[in-house]
């Protein structure tokens, strides 16, 4: 579904990632770790077409990113839910509208989809906050709203970049449970994090594999975590 | 990108959902509307100027080209003979549709503005005037002059070209100037809307990034901005056009012998011309914003 074939990426002068080959299997659950600045966010951006590799090939749903038009990328993003480290919303629209945004922009605003929206909001525990504006939300609420927005299109893949970065342990556990539930529903999950406790907690709930970026390379980390 | 008028229409009635995606902006929105209104107001005057100059050029060109005057100065006792001789010459001249000696009453009417109503025309040594209406094609003025010189020594032919040509030229130039002004006004409007749209796109970089992230296509994002600026240009130009029309309607009415300035305005179906200003402004707004949005979006991931 997302394949990286001998991919390299360099910013300006220096190479950040090189020789990365990775095939994301449907239904898998991956953690992506590595020191700050090692290229976790860049790796995720390559996975949803926000960046084009400087060498090698990235294939999204069997299509090479280089051959895709901007509209093709937009269509591919409807099948990939992304939760950013610093979640951004449309600050002038209430939470419910923000969560429903992927439906709105793809022209899917049918009644049954809106029923889904209510269900989804209560699933992430934001039912009572549906009419609040994003700037009024706490860090944890923002992360949960972002997760809801990422999954409302029922995407095949969910990419989360430090989803627990700004929240307390309690809340990160809750977010993790939501992601694990999604994985059990068949979604492919990839979480970039440097929170090892979170990974340990996940391993008790799901068959998770851990990837580590070190020295520009992607390695499969051992079971020593 | 390609768009047809029907695309434009469907976008205007369009998707208010897309419009909601971009936060409303108070001050710059009003500025855009006001500038569009001012431009439309000026366009109404430029249009009035062009149409009036066009009318003037046509009128001078038409009326004067089609007629000439023959003036006969002769001693009183020869006047009738010379007039008859001149009329005979004119009747046999190719290109003269008709020739007619003006009656005393008509001559008196011509002199009235200068001498008052009670001029004893018959006792004054006033030259006899003959009105010559040109056919199509016209006559050869130089040849006619030579023939008249031989047969009617007291006749002077005035075919008006001497003072007509510079006047018609001036009026045509004025008309050209008017249309050029209209083109410049719309170019300035396009530049203004492009600047405003660029500012709006830059100010809403976060909105655009979020929309891209959740899978919005460029056309959807552009639409929110394009719709807004097209409607602003349309409504602003509508207001400006109405104000311009009212101002033109309030100008003093043209007199019968009206000079050029009092003739500035619209006549008959000419009043319909300004109605194209708002739709034209909308098209300008649409194209300018579309281009600005495309350019900005292409640079984003």
PDB file of C-alpha atoms in Angstrom, chain B residues 40-287:
ATOM      1  CA  UNK B  40     -16.701  50.977 -11.957  1.00  0.00           C
ATOM      2  CA  UNK B  41     -17.698  54.578 -11.235  1.00  0.00           C
ATOM      3  CA  UNK B  42     -14.731  55.805 -13.285  1.00  0.00           C
ATOM      4  CA  UNK B  43     -15.488  53.260 -15.991  1.00  0.00           C
ATOM      5  CA  UNK B  44     -19.009  54.692 -16.348  1.00  0.00           C
ATOM      6  CA  UNK B  45     -17.539  58.122 -17.077  1.00  0.00           C
ATOM      7  CA  UNK B  46     -14.940  56.784 -19.464  1.00  0.00           C
ATOM      8  CA  UNK B  47     -17.736  54.931 -21.216  1.00  0.00           C
ATOM      9  CA  UNK B  48     -19.888  58.058 -21.368  1.00  0.00           C
ATOM     10  CA  UNK B  49     -16.941  59.965 -22.786  1.00  0.00           C
ATOM     11  CA  UNK B  50     -16.257  57.315 -25.421  1.00  0.00           C
ATOM     12  CA  UNK B  51     -19.871  57.086 -26.504  1.00  0.00           C
ATOM     13  CA  UNK B  52     -20.328  60.873 -26.607  1.00  0.00           C
ATOM     14  CA  UNK B  53     -17.119  61.324 -28.576  1.00  0.00           C
ATOM     15  CA  UNK B  54     -18.214  58.564 -30.904  1.00  0.00           C
ATOM     16  CA  UNK B  55     -21.584  60.216 -31.452  1.00  0.00           C
ATOM     17  CA  UNK B  56     -19.886  63.527 -32.098  1.00  0.00           C
ATOM     18  CA  UNK B  57     -17.441  62.048 -34.580  1.00  0.00           C
ATOM     19  CA  UNK B  58     -20.232  60.226 -36.385  1.00  0.00           C
ATOM     20  CA  UNK B  59     -22.471  63.284 -36.493  1.00  0.00           C
ATOM     21  CA  UNK B  60     -19.797  65.640 -37.761  1.00  0.00           C
ATOM     22  CA  UNK B  61     -18.551  63.075 -40.201  1.00  0.00           C
ATOM     23  CA  UNK B  62     -22.002  62.203 -41.532  1.00  0.00           C
ATOM     24  CA  UNK B  63     -23.719  65.548 -41.738  1.00  0.00           C
ATOM     25  CA  UNK B  64     -20.816  67.566 -42.956  1.00  0.00           C
ATOM     26  CA  UNK B  65     -19.569  65.050 -45.440  1.00  0.00           C
ATOM     27  CA  UNK B  66     -22.935  64.867 -47.099  1.00  0.00           C
ATOM     28  CA  UNK B  67     -23.399  68.585 -47.687  1.00  0.00           C
ATOM     29  CA  UNK B  68     -21.559  71.560 -49.103  1.00  0.00           C
ATOM     30  CA  UNK B  69     -22.444  75.203 -49.491  1.00  0.00           C
ATOM     31  CA  UNK B  70     -22.177  77.390 -52.542  1.00  0.00           C
ATOM     32  CA  UNK B  71     -21.998  81.117 -51.793  1.00  0.00           C
ATOM     33  CA  UNK B  72     -22.782  83.563 -54.595  1.00  0.00           C
ATOM     34  CA  UNK B  73     -21.713  87.166 -54.206  1.00  0.00           C
ATOM     35  CA  UNK B  74     -22.874  89.307 -57.072  1.00  0.00           C
ATOM     36  CA  UNK B  75     -24.417  92.705 -57.719  1.00  0.00           C
ATOM     37  CA  UNK B  76     -28.141  92.629 -56.926  1.00  0.00           C
ATOM     38  CA  UNK B  77     -29.279  92.696 -60.549  1.00  0.00           C
ATOM     39  CA  UNK B  78     -27.089  89.722 -61.530  1.00  0.00           C
ATOM     40  CA  UNK B  79     -27.921  87.655 -58.472  1.00  0.00           C
ATOM     41  CA  UNK B  80     -30.883  85.799 -59.940  1.00  0.00           C
ATOM     42  CA  UNK B  81     -29.017  84.983 -63.168  1.00  0.00           C
ATOM     43  CA  UNK B  82     -25.893  83.786 -61.421  1.00  0.00           C
ATOM     44  CA  UNK B  83     -27.967  81.667 -59.041  1.00  0.00           C
ATOM     45  CA  UNK B  84     -29.787  80.047 -61.918  1.00  0.00           C
ATOM     46  CA  UNK B  85     -26.482  79.471 -63.739  1.00  0.00           C
ATOM     47  CA  UNK B  86     -24.948  77.915 -60.643  1.00  0.00           C
ATOM     48  CA  UNK B  87     -27.925  75.620 -60.185  1.00  0.00           C
ATOM     49  CA  UNK B  88     -27.615  74.559 -63.821  1.00  0.00           C
ATOM     50  CA  UNK B  89     -23.960  73.728 -63.350  1.00  0.00           C
ATOM     51  CA  UNK B  90     -24.723  71.780 -60.170  1.00  0.00           C
ATOM     52  CA  UNK B  91     -27.523  69.814 -61.811  1.00  0.00           C
ATOM     53  CA  UNK B  92     -25.127  68.601 -64.474  1.00  0.00           C
ATOM     54  CA  UNK B  93     -22.348  67.763 -62.050  1.00  0.00           C
ATOM     55  CA  UNK B  94     -21.831  64.075 -61.334  1.00  0.00           C
ATOM     56  CA  UNK B  95     -22.081  63.254 -57.634  1.00  0.00           C
ATOM     57  CA  UNK B  96     -24.503  66.019 -56.673  1.00  0.00           C
ATOM     58  CA  UNK B  97     -27.723  64.513 -55.392  1.00  0.00           C
ATOM     59  CA  UNK B  98     -29.589  67.782 -55.142  1.00  0.00           C
ATOM     60  CA  UNK B  99     -28.968  71.507 -55.008  1.00  0.00           C
ATOM     61  CA  UNK B 100     -31.330  74.119 -53.695  1.00  0.00           C
ATOM     62  CA  UNK B 101     -31.115  77.850 -53.284  1.00  0.00           C
ATOM     63  CA  UNK B 102     -32.056  78.920 -49.782  1.00  0.00           C
ATOM     64  CA  UNK B 103     -35.137  81.140 -49.582  1.00  0.00           C
ATOM     65  CA  UNK B 104     -35.032  84.594 -48.033  1.00  0.00           C
ATOM     66  CA  UNK B 105     -36.789  83.257 -44.958  1.00  0.00           C
ATOM     67  CA  UNK B 106     -34.181  80.562 -44.465  1.00  0.00           C
ATOM     68  CA  UNK B 107     -31.350  83.039 -44.931  1.00  0.00           C
ATOM     69  CA  UNK B 108     -32.980  85.373 -42.444  1.00  0.00           C
ATOM     70  CA  UNK B 109     -33.219  82.516 -39.948  1.00  0.00           C
ATOM     71  CA  UNK B 110     -29.509  81.857 -40.362  1.00  0.00           C
ATOM     72  CA  UNK B 111     -28.666  85.474 -39.711  1.00  0.00           C
ATOM     73  CA  UNK B 112     -31.092  85.948 -36.852  1.00  0.00           C
ATOM     74  CA  UNK B 113     -28.697  84.967 -34.057  1.00  0.00           C
ATOM     75  CA  UNK B 114     -26.339  87.719 -35.159  1.00  0.00           C
ATOM     76  CA  UNK B 115     -28.589  90.512 -36.379  1.00  0.00           C
ATOM     77  CA  UNK B 116     -31.894  89.977 -34.605  1.00  0.00           C
ATOM     78  CA  UNK B 117     -35.257  88.988 -36.063  1.00  0.00           C
ATOM     79  CA  UNK B 118     -36.001  92.099 -38.115  1.00  0.00           C
ATOM     80  CA  UNK B 119     -33.222  92.126 -40.682  1.00  0.00           C
ATOM     81  CA  UNK B 120     -34.428  93.422 -44.005  1.00  0.00           C
ATOM     82  CA  UNK B 121     -32.641  90.712 -45.903  1.00  0.00           C
ATOM     83  CA  UNK B 122     -33.962  91.811 -49.269  1.00  0.00           C
ATOM     84  CA  UNK B 123     -32.393  95.259 -48.971  1.00  0.00           C
ATOM     85  CA  UNK B 124     -28.987  94.057 -47.810  1.00  0.00           C
ATOM     86  CA  UNK B 125     -26.270  92.859 -50.165  1.00  0.00           C
ATOM     87  CA  UNK B 126     -26.306  89.403 -48.718  1.00  0.00           C
ATOM     88  CA  UNK B 127     -24.786  86.571 -50.729  1.00  0.00           C
ATOM     89  CA  UNK B 128     -27.140  83.891 -51.951  1.00  0.00           C
ATOM     90  CA  UNK B 129     -26.522  80.460 -50.417  1.00  0.00           C
ATOM     91  CA  UNK B 130     -27.082  77.212 -52.254  1.00  0.00           C
ATOM     92  CA  UNK B 131     -27.217  74.008 -50.263  1.00  0.00           C
ATOM     93  CA  UNK B 132     -25.605  71.131 -52.125  1.00  0.00           C
ATOM     94  CA  UNK B 133     -26.370  67.580 -50.999  1.00  0.00           C
ATOM     95  CA  UNK B 134     -23.736  65.140 -52.096  1.00  0.00           C
ATOM     96  CA  UNK B 135     -24.561  61.843 -53.736  1.00  0.00           C
ATOM     97  CA  UNK B 136     -22.734  58.612 -53.302  1.00  0.00           C
ATOM     98  CA  UNK B 137     -19.998  58.709 -54.521  1.00  0.00           C
ATOM     99  CA  UNK B 138     -19.489  62.408 -53.931  1.00  0.00           C
ATOM    100  CA  UNK B 139     -18.501  65.084 -56.420  1.00  0.00           C
ATOM    101  CA  UNK B 140     -15.060  66.261 -57.333  1.00  0.00           C
ATOM    102  CA  UNK B 141     -14.823  69.576 -55.477  1.00  0.00           C
ATOM    103  CA  UNK B 142     -11.807  70.782 -57.433  1.00  0.00           C
ATOM    104  CA  UNK B 143     -13.408  70.120 -60.810  1.00  0.00           C
ATOM    105  CA  UNK B 144     -16.631  71.808 -59.711  1.00  0.00           C
ATOM    106  CA  UNK B 145     -14.710  74.874 -58.584  1.00  0.00           C
ATOM    107  CA  UNK B 146     -13.075  75.201 -61.994  1.00  0.00           C
ATOM    108  CA  UNK B 147     -16.389  74.917 -63.828  1.00  0.00           C
ATOM    109  CA  UNK B 148     -18.039  77.442 -61.528  1.00  0.00           C
ATOM    110  CA  UNK B 149     -15.142  79.835 -61.987  1.00  0.00           C
ATOM    111  CA  UNK B 150     -15.820  79.829 -65.690  1.00  0.00           C
ATOM    112  CA  UNK B 151     -19.600  80.111 -65.607  1.00  0.00           C
ATOM    113  CA  UNK B 152     -20.448  81.792 -62.287  1.00  0.00           C
ATOM    114  CA  UNK B 153     -17.581  84.093 -61.356  1.00  0.00           C
ATOM    115  CA  UNK B 154     -19.161  85.155 -58.057  1.00  0.00           C
ATOM    116  CA  UNK B 155     -19.544  81.616 -56.658  1.00  0.00           C
ATOM    117  CA  UNK B 156     -17.449  80.203 -53.838  1.00  0.00           C
ATOM    118  CA  UNK B 157     -17.727  76.507 -52.996  1.00  0.00           C
ATOM    119  CA  UNK B 158     -17.239  75.490 -49.406  1.00  0.00           C
ATOM    120  CA  UNK B 159     -17.214  71.711 -48.958  1.00  0.00           C
ATOM    121  CA  UNK B 160     -16.434  71.963 -45.218  1.00  0.00           C
ATOM    122  CA  UNK B 161     -13.513  69.516 -45.366  1.00  0.00           C
ATOM    123  CA  UNK B 162     -11.080  72.120 -44.234  1.00  0.00           C
ATOM    124  CA  UNK B 163     -12.502  72.424 -40.745  1.00  0.00           C
ATOM    125  CA  UNK B 164     -14.330  69.119 -40.618  1.00  0.00           C
ATOM    126  CA  UNK B 165     -11.347  66.822 -40.780  1.00  0.00           C
ATOM    127  CA  UNK B 166      -9.503  68.040 -37.650  1.00  0.00           C
ATOM    128  CA  UNK B 167     -12.761  68.032 -35.683  1.00  0.00           C
ATOM    129  CA  UNK B 168     -13.648  64.494 -36.652  1.00  0.00           C
ATOM    130  CA  UNK B 169     -10.075  63.477 -35.963  1.00  0.00           C
ATOM    131  CA  UNK B 170     -10.181  65.059 -32.518  1.00  0.00           C
ATOM    132  CA  UNK B 171     -13.464  63.372 -31.701  1.00  0.00           C
ATOM    133  CA  UNK B 172     -12.171  59.985 -32.862  1.00  0.00           C
ATOM    134  CA  UNK B 173      -9.036  60.436 -30.794  1.00  0.00           C
ATOM    135  CA  UNK B 174     -11.165  61.297 -27.791  1.00  0.00           C
ATOM    136  CA  UNK B 175     -13.171  58.138 -28.317  1.00  0.00           C
ATOM    137  CA  UNK B 176      -9.988  56.074 -28.503  1.00  0.00           C
ATOM    138  CA  UNK B 177      -8.807  57.740 -25.311  1.00  0.00           C
ATOM    139  CA  UNK B 178     -12.080  56.805 -23.622  1.00  0.00           C
ATOM    140  CA  UNK B 179     -11.798  53.132 -24.551  1.00  0.00           C
ATOM    141  CA  UNK B 180      -8.147  53.077 -23.540  1.00  0.00           C
ATOM    142  CA  UNK B 181      -9.137  54.473 -20.153  1.00  0.00           C
ATOM    143  CA  UNK B 182     -11.696  51.708 -19.737  1.00  0.00           C
ATOM    144  CA  UNK B 183      -9.068  49.089 -20.563  1.00  0.00           C
ATOM    145  CA  UNK B 184      -6.656  50.679 -18.082  1.00  0.00           C
ATOM    146  CA  UNK B 185      -9.330  50.843 -15.385  1.00  0.00           C
ATOM    147  CA  UNK B 186      -9.982  47.132 -15.739  1.00  0.00           C
ATOM    148  CA  UNK B 187      -6.262  46.362 -15.804  1.00  0.00           C
ATOM    149  CA  UNK B 188      -5.877  48.309 -12.549  1.00  0.00           C
ATOM    150  CA  UNK B 189      -8.833  46.402 -11.105  1.00  0.00           C
ATOM    151  CA  UNK B 190      -7.194  43.094 -12.074  1.00  0.00           C
ATOM    152  CA  UNK B 191      -3.949  44.170 -10.417  1.00  0.00           C
ATOM    153  CA  UNK B 192      -5.773  45.262  -7.282  1.00  0.00           C
ATOM    154  CA  UNK B 193      -7.704  42.008  -7.005  1.00  0.00           C
ATOM    155  CA  UNK B 194      -4.540  39.986  -7.603  1.00  0.00           C
ATOM    156  CA  UNK B 195      -2.814  41.835  -4.764  1.00  0.00           C
ATOM    157  CA  UNK B 196      -5.790  41.378  -2.455  1.00  0.00           C
ATOM    158  CA  UNK B 197      -6.094  37.690  -3.354  1.00  0.00           C
ATOM    159  CA  UNK B 198      -2.366  37.121  -2.840  1.00  0.00           C
ATOM    160  CA  UNK B 199      -2.607  38.752   0.566  1.00  0.00           C
ATOM    161  CA  UNK B 200      -5.602  36.592   1.442  1.00  0.00           C
ATOM    162  CA  UNK B 201      -3.845  33.435   0.263  1.00  0.00           C
ATOM    163  CA  UNK B 202      -0.765  34.292   2.304  1.00  0.00           C
ATOM    164  CA  UNK B 203      -2.836  35.133   5.372  1.00  0.00           C
ATOM    165  CA  UNK B 204      -4.635  31.804   5.079  1.00  0.00           C
ATOM    166  CA  UNK B 205      -1.584  29.608   4.607  1.00  0.00           C
ATOM    167  CA  UNK B 206      -2.628  27.472   7.586  1.00  0.00           C
ATOM    168  CA  UNK B 207      -6.123  26.967   6.198  1.00  0.00           C
ATOM    169  CA  UNK B 208      -4.676  25.894   2.867  1.00  0.00           C
ATOM    170  CA  UNK B 209      -2.222  23.504   4.545  1.00  0.00           C
ATOM    171  CA  UNK B 210      -5.030  21.892   6.552  1.00  0.00           C
ATOM    172  CA  UNK B 211      -7.235  21.536   3.485  1.00  0.00           C
ATOM    173  CA  UNK B 212      -4.389  19.956   1.502  1.00  0.00           C
ATOM    174  CA  UNK B 213      -3.655  17.563   4.365  1.00  0.00           C
ATOM    175  CA  UNK B 214      -7.212  16.242   4.475  1.00  0.00           C
ATOM    176  CA  UNK B 215      -7.266  15.649   0.730  1.00  0.00           C
ATOM    177  CA  UNK B 216      -8.800  18.793  -0.766  1.00  0.00           C
ATOM    178  CA  UNK B 217      -7.981  19.301  -4.398  1.00  0.00           C
ATOM    179  CA  UNK B 218      -6.490  22.597  -5.568  1.00  0.00           C
ATOM    180  CA  UNK B 219      -9.636  23.492  -7.463  1.00  0.00           C
ATOM    181  CA  UNK B 220     -11.668  23.158  -4.266  1.00  0.00           C
ATOM    182  CA  UNK B 221      -9.311  25.377  -2.297  1.00  0.00           C
ATOM    183  CA  UNK B 222      -9.076  27.927  -5.106  1.00  0.00           C
ATOM    184  CA  UNK B 223     -12.837  28.009  -5.373  1.00  0.00           C
ATOM    185  CA  UNK B 224     -13.255  29.364  -1.857  1.00  0.00           C
ATOM    186  CA  UNK B 225     -11.083  32.354  -2.715  1.00  0.00           C
ATOM    187  CA  UNK B 226     -12.212  32.793  -6.293  1.00  0.00           C
ATOM    188  CA  UNK B 227     -15.897  32.786  -5.406  1.00  0.00           C
ATOM    189  CA  UNK B 228     -15.328  35.389  -2.757  1.00  0.00           C
ATOM    190  CA  UNK B 229     -13.350  37.795  -4.913  1.00  0.00           C
ATOM    191  CA  UNK B 230     -15.604  37.353  -7.929  1.00  0.00           C
ATOM    192  CA  UNK B 231     -18.624  38.248  -5.821  1.00  0.00           C
ATOM    193  CA  UNK B 232     -16.811  41.200  -4.278  1.00  0.00           C
ATOM    194  CA  UNK B 233     -15.798  42.552  -7.683  1.00  0.00           C
ATOM    195  CA  UNK B 234     -19.332  42.018  -8.948  1.00  0.00           C
ATOM    196  CA  UNK B 235     -21.077  43.714  -6.040  1.00  0.00           C
ATOM    197  CA  UNK B 236     -18.554  46.554  -5.805  1.00  0.00           C
ATOM    198  CA  UNK B 237     -18.764  47.231  -9.524  1.00  0.00           C
ATOM    199  CA  UNK B 238     -22.560  47.108  -9.311  1.00  0.00           C
ATOM    200  CA  UNK B 239     -22.592  49.799  -6.641  1.00  0.00           C
ATOM    201  CA  UNK B 240     -20.040  51.916  -8.523  1.00  0.00           C
ATOM    202  CA  UNK B 241     -21.941  51.575 -11.777  1.00  0.00           C
ATOM    203  CA  UNK B 242     -25.205  52.708 -10.177  1.00  0.00           C
ATOM    204  CA  UNK B 243     -23.485  55.696  -8.604  1.00  0.00           C
ATOM    205  CA  UNK B 244     -21.868  56.530 -11.942  1.00  0.00           C
ATOM    206  CA  UNK B 245     -25.174  56.269 -13.794  1.00  0.00           C
ATOM    207  CA  UNK B 246     -26.887  58.531 -11.295  1.00  0.00           C
ATOM    208  CA  UNK B 247     -24.077  61.068 -11.609  1.00  0.00           C
ATOM    209  CA  UNK B 248     -24.308  60.990 -15.406  1.00  0.00           C
ATOM    210  CA  UNK B 249     -28.094  61.293 -15.300  1.00  0.00           C
ATOM    211  CA  UNK B 250     -27.768  64.362 -13.085  1.00  0.00           C
ATOM    212  CA  UNK B 251     -25.506  66.156 -15.581  1.00  0.00           C
ATOM    213  CA  UNK B 252     -27.249  69.177 -17.179  1.00  0.00           C
ATOM    214  CA  UNK B 253     -29.190  68.118 -20.269  1.00  0.00           C
ATOM    215  CA  UNK B 254     -27.584  68.682 -23.663  1.00  0.00           C
ATOM    216  CA  UNK B 255     -28.803  71.784 -25.493  1.00  0.00           C
ATOM    217  CA  UNK B 256     -29.947  71.543 -29.091  1.00  0.00           C
ATOM    218  CA  UNK B 257     -26.876  73.406 -30.324  1.00  0.00           C
ATOM    219  CA  UNK B 258     -25.085  71.652 -27.461  1.00  0.00           C
ATOM    220  CA  UNK B 259     -21.405  71.970 -27.150  1.00  0.00           C
ATOM    221  CA  UNK B 260     -19.360  68.902 -26.489  1.00  0.00           C
ATOM    222  CA  UNK B 261     -19.371  68.930 -22.695  1.00  0.00           C
ATOM    223  CA  UNK B 262     -23.119  69.082 -22.203  1.00  0.00           C
ATOM    224  CA  UNK B 263     -23.455  66.182 -24.622  1.00  0.00           C
ATOM    225  CA  UNK B 264     -21.535  63.912 -22.211  1.00  0.00           C
ATOM    226  CA  UNK B 265     -23.880  61.096 -21.274  1.00  0.00           C
ATOM    227  CA  UNK B 266     -25.854  58.228 -22.650  1.00  0.00           C
ATOM    228  CA  UNK B 267     -28.681  58.274 -25.142  1.00  0.00           C
ATOM    229  CA  UNK B 268     -31.319  55.638 -25.806  1.00  0.00           C
ATOM    230  CA  UNK B 269     -29.889  52.124 -25.793  1.00  0.00           C
ATOM    231  CA  UNK B 270     -26.550  53.638 -24.793  1.00  0.00           C
ATOM    232  CA  UNK B 271     -27.834  53.497 -21.211  1.00  0.00           C
ATOM    233  CA  UNK B 272     -27.508  49.727 -21.423  1.00  0.00           C
ATOM    234  CA  UNK B 273     -23.774  49.866 -22.039  1.00  0.00           C
ATOM    235  CA  UNK B 274     -22.754  50.471 -18.399  1.00  0.00           C
ATOM    236  CA  UNK B 275     -24.610  47.273 -17.451  1.00  0.00           C
ATOM    237  CA  UNK B 276     -21.685  45.253 -18.807  1.00  0.00           C
ATOM    238  CA  UNK B 277     -19.311  46.824 -16.276  1.00  0.00           C
ATOM    239  CA  UNK B 278     -20.262  44.627 -13.264  1.00  0.00           C
ATOM    240  CA  UNK B 279     -20.153  41.317 -15.192  1.00  0.00           C
ATOM    241  CA  UNK B 280     -16.879  42.393 -16.754  1.00  0.00           C
ATOM    242  CA  UNK B 281     -15.518  43.226 -13.300  1.00  0.00           C
ATOM    243  CA  UNK B 282     -16.671  39.793 -12.119  1.00  0.00           C
ATOM    244  CA  UNK B 283     -14.812  38.127 -14.990  1.00  0.00           C
ATOM    245  CA  UNK B 284     -11.707  40.170 -14.170  1.00  0.00           C
ATOM    246  CA  UNK B 285     -12.003  39.184 -10.493  1.00  0.00           C
ATOM    247  CA  UNK B 286     -12.517  35.540 -11.403  1.00  0.00           C
ATOM    248  CA  UNK B 287      -9.530  35.323 -13.733  1.00  0.00           C
TER     249      UNK B 287
END
